[in-house]
Amino acid sequence: MGWMAWTWPTAAFFVTIATLLVLFTILAIRYPETPRTGVLRIETTRGDRLFITLLGSAFINLLWLGLELGPQPWAMAVCLVYAAAVFRWV
């Protein structure tokens, strides 16, 4: 695996994404839901909101790095607040 610089944070990132996908698949099977309409005025399910959260979090982290706003763990805190807002209101 010398072609890519794997670090513990990189591995933790991919393990977290994989775990979320498995968890949301299990939730969808055990507790089916009907889509709901939020502030975006589109119907979304748990999986849709997870996708919106992951996509938005990627942009938050890119902006955080690009604008040099501070240590990266603070970006994670912003992403968690963003995720809570998406799952609550979208």
Short mmCIF file of C-alpha atoms in Angstrom, two decimals:
data_model
loop_
_atom_site.label_atom_id
_atom_site.label_comp_id
_atom_site.label_asym_id
_atom_site.label_seq_id
_atom_site.Cartn_x
_atom_site.Cartn_y
_atom_site.Cartn_z
CA MET A 1 0.00 0.00 0.00
CA GLY A 2 2.93 2.31 -0.63
CA TRP A 3 1.19 4.15 -3.47
CA MET A 4 -0.94 6.18 -1.10
CA ALA A 5 -0.04 7.91 2.13
CA TRP A 6 -2.53 6.29 4.51
CA THR A 7 -2.67 7.96 7.87
CA TRP A 8 -4.84 7.23 10.89
CA PRO A 9 -7.08 10.26 10.26
CA THR A 10 -7.59 9.14 6.64
CA ALA A 11 -8.44 5.61 7.72
CA ALA A 12 -10.79 6.92 10.43
CA PHE A 13 -12.55 9.09 7.84
CA PHE A 14 -13.24 6.18 5.50
CA VAL A 15 -14.23 3.84 8.34
CA THR A 16 -16.67 6.48 9.61
CA ILE A 17 -18.26 6.89 6.17
CA ALA A 18 -18.56 3.12 5.73
CA THR A 19 -20.06 2.74 9.21
CA LEU A 20 -22.61 5.48 8.51
CA LEU A 21 -23.63 3.82 5.25
CA VAL A 22 -24.10 0.44 6.94
CA LEU A 23 -25.99 2.02 9.86
CA PHE A 24 -28.34 3.95 7.59
CA THR A 25 -28.95 0.85 5.48
CA ILE A 26 -29.92 -1.12 8.60
CA LEU A 27 -32.16 1.75 9.77
CA ALA A 28 -33.87 1.89 6.37
CA ILE A 29 -34.58 -1.84 6.48
CA ARG A 30 -35.76 -1.98 10.10
CA TYR A 31 -37.56 1.37 10.25
CA PRO A 32 -38.81 2.41 6.81
CA GLU A 33 -39.83 6.03 6.58
CA THR A 34 -41.86 8.22 4.32
CA PRO A 35 -40.09 11.18 2.76
CA ARG A 36 -40.63 14.53 4.43
CA THR A 37 -40.49 18.07 3.09
CA GLY A 38 -38.23 20.53 4.86
CA VAL A 39 -36.92 24.03 4.28
CA LEU A 40 -35.54 23.10 0.85
CA ARG A 41 -39.08 22.22 -0.26
CA ILE A 42 -37.96 18.84 -1.59
CA GLU A 43 -38.85 15.43 -0.22
CA THR A 44 -35.92 13.88 1.61
CA THR A 45 -35.28 10.64 3.45
CA ARG A 46 -32.58 9.84 6.02
CA GLY A 47 -30.22 8.81 3.24
CA ASP A 48 -30.81 12.04 1.32
CA ARG A 49 -30.10 14.08 4.43
CA LEU A 50 -26.92 12.05 5.06
CA PHE A 51 -25.76 12.78 1.50
CA ILE A 52 -26.53 16.50 1.87
CA THR A 53 -24.65 16.51 5.18
CA LEU A 54 -21.58 14.76 3.75
CA LEU A 55 -21.50 17.02 0.71
CA GLY A 56 -21.90 20.18 2.77
CA SER A 57 -19.29 19.03 5.25
CA ALA A 58 -16.81 18.49 2.43
CA PHE A 59 -17.35 22.07 1.26
CA ILE A 60 -17.08 23.42 4.81
CA ASN A 61 -13.74 21.65 5.26
CA LEU A 62 -12.44 22.83 1.88
CA LEU A 63 -13.39 26.43 2.67
CA TRP A 64 -11.87 26.10 6.13
CA LEU A 65 -8.58 24.94 4.64
CA GLY A 66 -8.64 27.41 1.76
CA LEU A 67 -9.39 30.44 3.92
CA GLU A 68 -7.07 29.26 6.71
CA LEU A 69 -9.68 29.88 9.39
CA GLY A 70 -7.91 27.96 12.14
CA PRO A 71 -7.23 24.44 13.37
CA GLN A 72 -9.12 21.75 11.48
CA PRO A 73 -10.90 20.28 14.55
CA TRP A 74 -12.93 23.51 14.69
CA ALA A 75 -14.16 22.76 11.19
CA MET A 76 -15.38 19.41 12.50
CA ALA A 77 -17.38 21.24 15.17
CA VAL A 78 -18.94 23.44 12.48
CA CYS A 79 -19.75 20.29 10.45
CA LEU A 80 -21.48 18.69 13.44
CA VAL A 81 -23.66 21.77 13.92
CA TYR A 82 -24.40 21.76 10.19
CA ALA A 83 -25.30 18.03 10.33
CA ALA A 84 -27.68 18.60 13.23
CA ALA A 85 -29.36 21.43 11.32
CA VAL A 86 -29.72 19.34 8.16
CA PHE A 87 -31.23 16.37 9.96
CA ARG A 88 -33.58 18.65 11.89
CA TRP A 89 -34.83 21.05 9.22
CA VAL A 90 -34.11 19.66 5.72
#
